[in-house]
mmCIF file of C-alpha atoms in Angstrom:
data_model
loop_
_atom_site.group_PDB
_atom_site.id
_atom_site.type_symbol
_atom_site.label_atom_id
_atom_site.label_comp_id
_atom_site.label_asym_id
_atom_site.label_seq_id
_atom_site.Cartn_x
_atom_site.Cartn_y
_atom_site.Cartn_z
ATOM 1 C CA MET A 276 -0.200 -14.823 -28.225
ATOM 2 C CA ILE A 277 1.946 -12.796 -25.696
ATOM 3 C CA TYR A 278 3.060 -9.936 -25.710
ATOM 4 C CA ASP A 279 3.901 -8.345 -29.214
ATOM 5 C CA PHE A 280 6.971 -5.691 -29.039
ATOM 6 C CA ASN A 281 6.674 -4.751 -32.320
ATOM 7 C CA ASP A 282 2.896 -3.130 -30.966
ATOM 8 C CA TYR A 283 3.995 -1.026 -28.797
ATOM 9 C CA ASN A 284 0.840 -0.042 -26.144
ATOM 10 C CA PHE A 285 2.115 3.302 -24.770
ATOM 11 C CA HIS A 286 -1.100 3.640 -22.140
ATOM 12 C CA VAL A 287 0.619 -0.379 -20.715
ATOM 13 C CA TRP A 288 4.200 1.083 -19.946
ATOM 14 C CA LEU A 289 3.523 4.164 -19.141
ATOM 15 C CA VAL A 290 1.382 2.155 -16.544
ATOM 16 C CA LEU A 291 4.670 0.387 -16.086
ATOM 17 C CA LEU A 292 6.993 3.886 -15.738
ATOM 18 C CA ILE A 293 4.306 5.516 -12.857
ATOM 19 C CA THR A 294 4.571 1.491 -10.780
ATOM 20 C CA VAL A 295 8.509 1.042 -10.928
ATOM 21 C CA THR A 296 8.832 5.289 -9.682
ATOM 22 C CA LEU A 297 6.558 5.214 -6.860
ATOM 23 C CA ILE A 298 7.558 1.321 -5.758
ATOM 24 C CA SER A 299 11.479 3.009 -5.699
ATOM 25 C CA LEU A 300 9.744 6.590 -4.380
ATOM 26 C CA ASN A 301 8.176 4.171 -1.002
ATOM 27 C CA LEU A 302 10.978 1.905 -0.625
ATOM 28 C CA ILE A 303 13.802 4.630 -1.246
ATOM 29 C CA VAL A 304 12.505 7.764 0.594
ATOM 30 C CA PRO A 305 12.425 5.524 4.456
ATOM 31 C CA LYS A 306 15.571 4.521 3.472
ATOM 32 C CA ILE A 307 17.231 7.864 3.034
ATOM 33 C CA ARG A 308 15.324 9.875 5.941
ATOM 34 C CA LEU A 309 16.196 7.079 8.199
ATOM 35 C CA ASN A 310 20.545 7.073 7.495
ATOM 36 C CA LYS A 311 19.763 11.035 7.960
ATOM 37 C CA ILE A 312 18.880 10.451 11.443
ATOM 38 C CA LYS A 313 21.952 7.590 11.564
ATOM 39 C CA LYS A 314 24.121 10.023 10.505
ATOM 40 C CA LEU A 315 23.386 12.967 12.760
ATOM 41 C CA LYS A 316 23.588 10.382 15.969
ATOM 42 C CA LYS A 317 27.293 9.493 14.588
ATOM 43 C CA ILE A 318 27.716 13.425 14.666
ATOM 44 C CA ASP A 319 26.307 13.446 17.751
ATOM 45 C CA LYS A 320 27.906 10.551 19.604
ATOM 46 C CA ASN A 321 31.906 11.908 18.281
ATOM 47 C CA MET B 28 -5.661 -22.219 23.636
ATOM 48 C CA ASN B 29 -5.095 -19.341 26.521
ATOM 49 C CA LYS B 30 -1.233 -20.718 25.894
ATOM 50 C CA THR B 31 -2.443 -19.121 22.238
ATOM 51 C CA PHE B 32 -4.401 -16.263 23.806
ATOM 52 C CA ASN B 33 -1.263 -15.898 25.482
ATOM 53 C CA ASN B 34 1.999 -15.795 23.192
ATOM 54 C CA LEU B 35 -0.913 -13.499 21.676
ATOM 55 C CA LYS B 36 -1.545 -10.875 24.635
ATOM 56 C CA THR B 37 2.701 -10.869 24.812
ATOM 57 C CA PHE B 38 3.536 -10.190 21.080
ATOM 58 C CA TYR B 39 -0.003 -7.534 21.377
ATOM 59 C CA HIS B 40 2.410 -6.017 24.111
ATOM 60 C CA LYS B 41 5.641 -6.282 22.483
ATOM 61 C CA LEU B 42 4.090 -4.800 19.082
ATOM 62 C CA GLY B 43 3.862 -1.489 21.736
ATOM 63 C CA SER B 44 7.830 -1.466 22.487
ATOM 64 C CA SER B 45 8.751 0.746 19.033
ATOM 65 C CA PRO B 46 13.210 -1.044 20.531
ATOM 66 C CA TRP B 47 11.763 -3.924 20.418
ATOM 67 C CA PHE B 48 10.075 -3.243 16.754
ATOM 68 C CA TYR B 49 12.891 -1.500 15.248
ATOM 69 C CA LYS B 50 15.216 -4.231 16.012
ATOM 70 C CA ILE B 51 13.124 -7.777 14.340
ATOM 71 C CA SER B 52 11.997 -4.694 11.702
ATOM 72 C CA GLY B 53 15.688 -4.715 11.472
ATOM 73 C CA ILE B 54 16.418 -8.541 11.222
ATOM 74 C CA THR B 55 13.381 -9.516 8.957
ATOM 75 C CA ILE B 56 13.714 -6.724 5.938
ATOM 76 C CA PRO B 57 16.287 -8.164 3.853
ATOM 77 C CA TYR B 58 13.788 -11.337 3.519
ATOM 78 C CA VAL B 59 10.922 -9.321 2.820
ATOM 79 C CA ALA B 60 12.676 -7.730 0.274
ATOM 80 C CA LEU B 61 13.496 -10.918 -1.534
ATOM 81 C CA PHE B 62 10.175 -12.454 -1.602
ATOM 82 C CA SER B 63 8.613 -8.839 -2.403
ATOM 83 C CA PHE B 64 10.707 -7.737 -5.537
ATOM 84 C CA LEU B 65 10.638 -12.372 -6.354
ATOM 85 C CA PHE B 66 6.491 -12.218 -6.336
ATOM 86 C CA LEU B 67 6.428 -9.089 -7.924
ATOM 87 C CA SER B 68 8.588 -9.053 -11.121
ATOM 88 C CA ILE B 69 7.835 -12.198 -11.838
ATOM 89 C CA GLY B 70 4.207 -11.000 -11.608
ATOM 90 C CA ILE B 71 4.335 -8.146 -13.028
ATOM 91 C CA VAL B 72 6.309 -10.172 -16.175
ATOM 92 C CA TRP B 73 4.030 -12.806 -16.350
ATOM 93 C CA GLY B 74 0.885 -10.693 -16.369
ATOM 94 C CA VAL B 75 2.562 -7.461 -19.023
ATOM 95 C CA PHE B 76 4.557 -10.446 -21.244
ATOM 96 C CA PHE B 77 3.631 -13.644 -21.263
ATOM 97 C CA SER B 78 -0.415 -13.989 -20.755
ATOM 98 C CA PRO B 79 -2.729 -13.323 -23.450
ATOM 99 C CA THR B 80 -3.635 -10.576 -25.534
ATOM 100 C CA ASP B 81 -7.560 -10.162 -24.368
ATOM 101 C CA PHE B 82 -9.531 -10.869 -27.404
ATOM 102 C CA LYS B 83 -11.591 -7.626 -26.408
ATOM 103 C CA GLN B 84 -9.441 -5.124 -25.660
ATOM 104 C CA GLY B 85 -6.310 -6.267 -26.553
ATOM 105 C CA ASP B 86 -2.729 -5.860 -24.975
ATOM 106 C CA VAL B 87 -4.634 -2.328 -22.961
ATOM 107 C CA TYR B 88 -5.811 -4.892 -20.233
ATOM 108 C CA ARG B 89 -2.381 -5.792 -19.362
ATOM 109 C CA ILE B 90 -2.795 -2.414 -16.954
ATOM 110 C CA ILE B 91 -4.967 -5.057 -15.146
ATOM 111 C CA TYR B 92 -1.621 -5.820 -13.266
ATOM 112 C CA MET B 93 -1.208 -3.211 -12.016
ATOM 113 C CA HIS B 94 -3.822 -0.920 -11.779
ATOM 114 C CA VAL B 95 -5.866 -3.782 -9.429
ATOM 115 C CA PRO B 96 -2.954 -4.875 -7.091
ATOM 116 C CA ALA B 97 -2.466 -1.035 -6.005
ATOM 117 C CA ALA B 98 -6.547 -1.212 -5.965
ATOM 118 C CA SER B 99 -6.500 -3.851 -3.828
ATOM 119 C CA VAL B 100 -3.409 -2.146 -1.954
ATOM 120 C CA SER B 101 -5.116 1.870 -0.896
ATOM 121 C CA GLN B 102 -7.763 0.088 0.892
ATOM 122 C CA ALA B 103 -6.185 -2.314 2.637
ATOM 123 C CA ILE B 104 -3.664 -0.572 3.984
ATOM 124 C CA TYR B 105 -6.552 2.061 5.511
ATOM 125 C CA TYR B 106 -8.499 -1.338 6.621
ATOM 126 C CA THR B 107 -5.172 -1.733 9.129
ATOM 127 C CA MET B 108 -5.040 2.099 9.772
ATOM 128 C CA THR B 109 -8.104 2.205 10.726
ATOM 129 C CA VAL B 110 -7.237 -0.772 13.418
ATOM 130 C CA ALA B 111 -4.118 1.402 14.197
ATOM 131 C CA ALA B 112 -6.573 4.159 15.069
ATOM 132 C CA VAL B 113 -8.975 2.146 16.886
ATOM 133 C CA VAL B 114 -6.035 1.071 19.170
ATOM 134 C CA SER B 115 -4.826 4.808 19.353
ATOM 135 C CA MET B 116 -7.308 6.209 21.040
ATOM 136 C CA ILE B 117 -8.504 3.680 23.495
ATOM 137 C CA TRP B 118 -4.870 2.396 24.532
ATOM 138 C CA ARG B 119 -2.741 5.651 23.217
ATOM 139 C CA MET B 120 -0.395 2.676 22.232
ATOM 140 C CA LYS B 121 1.902 5.549 20.509
ATOM 141 C CA MET B 122 3.234 2.860 17.479
ATOM 142 C CA ALA B 123 -0.385 3.096 16.832
ATOM 143 C CA GLY B 124 0.728 6.582 16.014
ATOM 144 C CA ILE B 125 3.777 5.975 14.370
ATOM 145 C CA PHE B 126 1.625 3.103 12.155
ATOM 146 C CA ILE B 127 -0.744 5.891 11.035
ATOM 147 C CA LYS B 128 1.753 8.462 10.445
ATOM 148 C CA SER B 129 3.875 6.216 8.594
ATOM 149 C CA MET B 130 1.902 4.292 6.162
ATOM 150 C CA ALA B 131 -0.446 7.188 4.831
ATOM 151 C CA PRO B 132 2.320 8.001 2.735
ATOM 152 C CA ILE B 133 2.197 4.773 1.086
ATOM 153 C CA GLY B 134 -1.339 4.160 1.024
ATOM 154 C CA ALA B 135 -1.593 7.460 -1.126
ATOM 155 C CA SER B 136 1.036 6.764 -3.113
ATOM 156 C CA PHE B 137 -1.558 3.058 -4.358
ATOM 157 C CA THR B 138 -4.159 5.424 -4.428
ATOM 158 C CA PHE B 139 -2.838 7.918 -6.766
ATOM 159 C CA LEU B 140 -1.670 4.794 -8.593
ATOM 160 C CA ALA B 141 -4.784 2.943 -9.023
ATOM 161 C CA LEU B 142 -6.967 6.333 -9.604
ATOM 162 C CA ILE B 143 -4.388 7.409 -12.410
ATOM 163 C CA SER B 144 -3.810 3.586 -14.090
ATOM 164 C CA GLY B 145 -7.118 3.238 -14.494
ATOM 165 C CA SER B 146 -7.720 6.808 -16.135
ATOM 166 C CA ILE B 147 -4.830 5.577 -18.336
ATOM 167 C CA TRP B 148 -6.386 2.168 -18.839
ATOM 168 C CA GLY B 149 -10.198 4.481 -19.090
ATOM 169 C CA GLN B 150 -9.275 6.700 -22.404
ATOM 170 C CA PRO B 151 -9.542 3.800 -24.646
ATOM 171 C CA THR B 152 -11.503 0.878 -23.205
ATOM 172 C CA TRP B 153 -14.572 3.901 -21.711
ATOM 173 C CA GLY B 154 -13.366 6.860 -24.280
ATOM 174 C CA THR B 155 -12.765 8.803 -21.247
ATOM 175 C CA TRP B 156 -9.984 9.518 -19.115
ATOM 176 C CA TRP B 157 -12.320 10.524 -15.904
ATOM 177 C CA ILE B 158 -15.810 10.540 -15.064
ATOM 178 C CA TRP B 159 -17.626 10.798 -12.266
ATOM 179 C CA ASP B 160 -18.671 7.098 -11.508
ATOM 180 C CA ALA B 161 -19.247 6.271 -7.827
ATOM 181 C CA ARG B 162 -15.799 3.528 -8.034
ATOM 182 C CA LEU B 163 -14.085 6.699 -9.085
ATOM 183 C CA THR B 164 -15.389 9.311 -7.072
ATOM 184 C CA SER B 165 -15.649 6.815 -3.564
ATOM 185 C CA THR B 166 -11.835 6.594 -4.011
ATOM 186 C CA LEU B 167 -10.688 10.160 -5.181
ATOM 187 C CA VAL B 168 -12.670 10.663 -1.637
ATOM 188 C CA LEU B 169 -9.861 7.940 -0.214
ATOM 189 C CA PHE B 170 -7.608 9.618 -1.644
ATOM 190 C CA ILE B 171 -7.971 12.489 0.249
ATOM 191 C CA PHE B 172 -8.154 11.405 3.233
ATOM 192 C CA TYR B 173 -5.190 9.972 2.697
ATOM 193 C CA ILE B 174 -4.084 13.222 1.921
ATOM 194 C CA ALA B 175 -5.972 14.877 4.507
ATOM 195 C CA ILE B 176 -4.266 12.700 7.366
ATOM 196 C CA ILE B 177 -0.550 13.878 4.735
ATOM 197 C CA SER B 178 -1.611 17.034 6.595
ATOM 198 C CA LEU B 179 -3.227 16.823 9.218
ATOM 199 C CA TYR B 180 0.104 15.065 11.248
ATOM 200 C CA SER B 181 2.413 17.611 9.736
ATOM 201 C CA SER B 182 -0.370 20.642 11.527
ATOM 202 C CA PHE B 183 1.278 19.702 14.587
ATOM 203 C CA SER B 184 4.400 19.893 16.153
ATOM 204 C CA GLU B 185 3.457 18.419 20.074
ATOM 205 C CA LYS B 186 3.637 14.514 18.257
ATOM 206 C CA LYS B 187 1.011 13.542 20.510
ATOM 207 C CA SER B 188 -1.821 15.383 19.583
ATOM 208 C CA ALA B 189 -1.030 15.030 16.095
ATOM 209 C CA ASP B 190 -1.398 10.942 16.954
ATOM 210 C CA GLN B 191 -5.338 11.343 18.876
ATOM 211 C CA ALA B 192 -6.455 13.850 15.948
ATOM 212 C CA VAL B 193 -5.121 11.931 12.627
ATOM 213 C CA SER B 194 -6.842 9.194 14.189
ATOM 214 C CA ILE B 195 -9.620 10.359 15.002
ATOM 215 C CA LEU B 196 -10.019 11.444 10.807
ATOM 216 C CA THR B 197 -9.025 8.301 9.343
ATOM 217 C CA LEU B 198 -11.979 6.945 11.861
ATOM 218 C CA VAL B 199 -14.264 9.315 9.822
ATOM 219 C CA GLY B 200 -12.559 8.142 6.423
ATOM 220 C CA ALA B 201 -13.612 4.512 7.248
ATOM 221 C CA VAL B 202 -17.004 5.212 6.084
ATOM 222 C CA ASN B 203 -15.224 5.178 2.444
ATOM 223 C CA LEU B 204 -14.616 1.535 2.569
ATOM 224 C CA PRO B 205 -17.608 -0.009 2.267
ATOM 225 C CA ILE B 206 -19.365 2.892 -0.183
ATOM 226 C CA ILE B 207 -15.897 1.391 -2.891
ATOM 227 C CA LYS B 208 -16.382 -1.400 -1.982
ATOM 228 C CA LYS B 209 -20.171 -1.973 -2.854
ATOM 229 C CA SER B 210 -19.844 1.096 -4.551
ATOM 230 C CA VAL B 211 -19.953 -1.100 -8.557
ATOM 231 C CA ASP B 212 -23.908 -2.501 -7.244
ATOM 232 C CA TRP B 213 -25.247 0.485 -6.071
ATOM 233 C CA TRP B 214 -24.927 2.531 -7.896
ATOM 234 C CA ASN B 215 -25.330 1.542 -12.306
ATOM 235 C CA THR B 216 -21.842 2.692 -12.428
ATOM 236 C CA LEU B 217 -18.794 1.862 -16.120
ATOM 237 C CA HIS B 218 -16.700 0.344 -13.695
ATOM 238 C CA GLN B 219 -16.613 -3.946 -13.840
ATOM 239 C CA PRO B 220 -17.132 -5.360 -10.944
ATOM 240 C CA ALA B 221 -15.464 -7.540 -9.544
ATOM 241 C CA SER B 222 -13.658 -9.773 -11.527
ATOM 242 C CA ILE B 223 -12.470 -12.870 -8.283
ATOM 243 C CA LYS B 224 -14.585 -13.626 -6.379
ATOM 244 C CA PHE B 225 -14.261 -16.017 -3.679
ATOM 245 C CA THR B 226 -16.835 -17.292 -3.067
ATOM 246 C CA GLU B 227 -18.129 -17.588 -6.326
ATOM 247 C CA SER B 228 -16.213 -18.679 -9.533
ATOM 248 C CA SER B 229 -13.698 -16.130 -10.831
ATOM 249 C CA SER B 230 -14.722 -14.346 -14.281
ATOM 250 C CA ILE B 231 -11.908 -14.029 -15.038
ATOM 251 C CA SER B 232 -8.773 -16.800 -17.439
ATOM 252 C CA PRO B 233 -7.195 -18.837 -15.641
ATOM 253 C CA GLU B 234 -4.194 -18.097 -17.709
ATOM 254 C CA MET B 235 -4.961 -13.541 -17.109
ATOM 255 C CA LEU B 236 -5.783 -15.068 -13.167
ATOM 256 C CA TYR B 237 -2.645 -16.593 -11.584
ATOM 257 C CA PRO B 238 -0.410 -13.787 -12.753
ATOM 258 C CA LEU B 239 -2.840 -11.026 -11.219
ATOM 259 C CA ILE B 240 -2.733 -13.223 -7.751
ATOM 260 C CA ILE B 241 1.264 -13.371 -8.049
ATOM 261 C CA SER B 242 1.156 -9.978 -8.212
ATOM 262 C CA ILE B 243 -1.205 -8.517 -5.829
ATOM 263 C CA PHE B 244 0.730 -10.555 -3.592
ATOM 264 C CA GLY B 245 4.268 -8.622 -4.604
ATOM 265 C CA PHE B 246 2.183 -5.897 -3.861
ATOM 266 C CA TYR B 247 1.003 -6.902 -0.470
ATOM 267 C CA LEU B 248 4.806 -8.386 0.007
ATOM 268 C CA VAL B 249 5.659 -4.341 -1.277
ATOM 269 C CA VAL B 250 3.285 -2.553 0.854
ATOM 270 C CA LEU B 251 4.782 -4.153 4.121
ATOM 271 C CA LEU B 252 8.258 -3.692 3.415
ATOM 272 C CA SER B 253 7.977 -0.004 2.488
ATOM 273 C CA GLY B 254 5.829 0.414 6.250
ATOM 274 C CA LEU B 255 8.400 -1.427 7.145
ATOM 275 C CA MET B 256 10.963 1.231 5.845
ATOM 276 C CA ALA B 257 8.473 4.401 6.649
ATOM 277 C CA MET B 258 8.444 3.044 10.317
ATOM 278 C CA ARG B 259 12.037 2.205 11.404
ATOM 279 C CA ALA B 260 12.660 5.654 10.781
ATOM 280 C CA GLU B 261 10.154 7.357 11.992
ATOM 281 C CA ILE B 262 10.463 5.887 14.865
ATOM 282 C CA ALA B 263 14.549 6.877 14.492
ATOM 283 C CA LYS B 264 13.024 10.037 14.297
ATOM 284 C CA ARG B 265 11.167 10.642 17.415
ATOM 285 C CA GLU B 266 13.469 8.834 19.373
ATOM 286 C CA ILE B 267 16.358 9.707 18.080
ATOM 287 C CA ASN B 268 17.460 11.108 21.992
ATOM 288 C CA LYS B 269 16.288 7.685 23.697
ATOM 289 C CA GLU B 270 19.338 6.619 25.257
ATOM 290 C CA TRP B 271 18.626 2.674 24.096
ATOM 291 C CA PHE B 272 18.365 4.162 20.366
ATOM 292 C CA LYS B 273 22.217 6.396 21.542
ATOM 293 C CA ASN B 274 23.407 2.408 21.837
ATOM 294 C CA TYR B 275 21.718 0.447 19.203
#
């Protein structure tokens, strides 16, 4: 049987939320860091 | 045979070049992103929403599709960091230091995910959020090592000394890896032994196993993606004043 959406399972949804948050952070943080350095490089060039 | 060895040698030397790595990673990142998104979404959606309900645990077992991949990558990251630490110690390769520095926060986050998801899973199945079981404790030690590596790195202002100190600490922490792996066999633990086995048949039903394998593969691709991105940011930070980076 597939997941029953009427039978709300707090534990599964909580883990899913933490997983998505952590994976997103792992991707967003280096992206922001690199963009900041690229901006500095541009300022330096000008 | 000789040609393959020479090609591998050339590739190894190229890996040591930060401009080459910066360029190649820039080209590969979009493809890795596409495949990691594909595998991760298929694995998790299939596992969490479409795999059969467990007859004993009900729906709560679906945490497995995030917990097992997170635990697997958390150890795999440390294994690769150990190899990088050896390279950094012997050949003083700059990229090995950059690798350890970039991978440690990723490893820490996935170890944290393995611990927290295990804890959330343990509450309805074991009746407790935490127990000082050998597998749980050794994984907590792994998390502490990741945090110690990050902290030690930030306590140095000079990158070369930081790379060397962090490499030593990484090698010390590697002792914990076989302990995590064998903890469920060596001690009588509440944590179950491995469900997926490569040498004998797995104790998990195929309908549940296939999405789990896809999810694990997706997690490895996400680690590769975040590792490439973090290394690019670290290279840019260290080489901001270098001529090649200014002209890139």
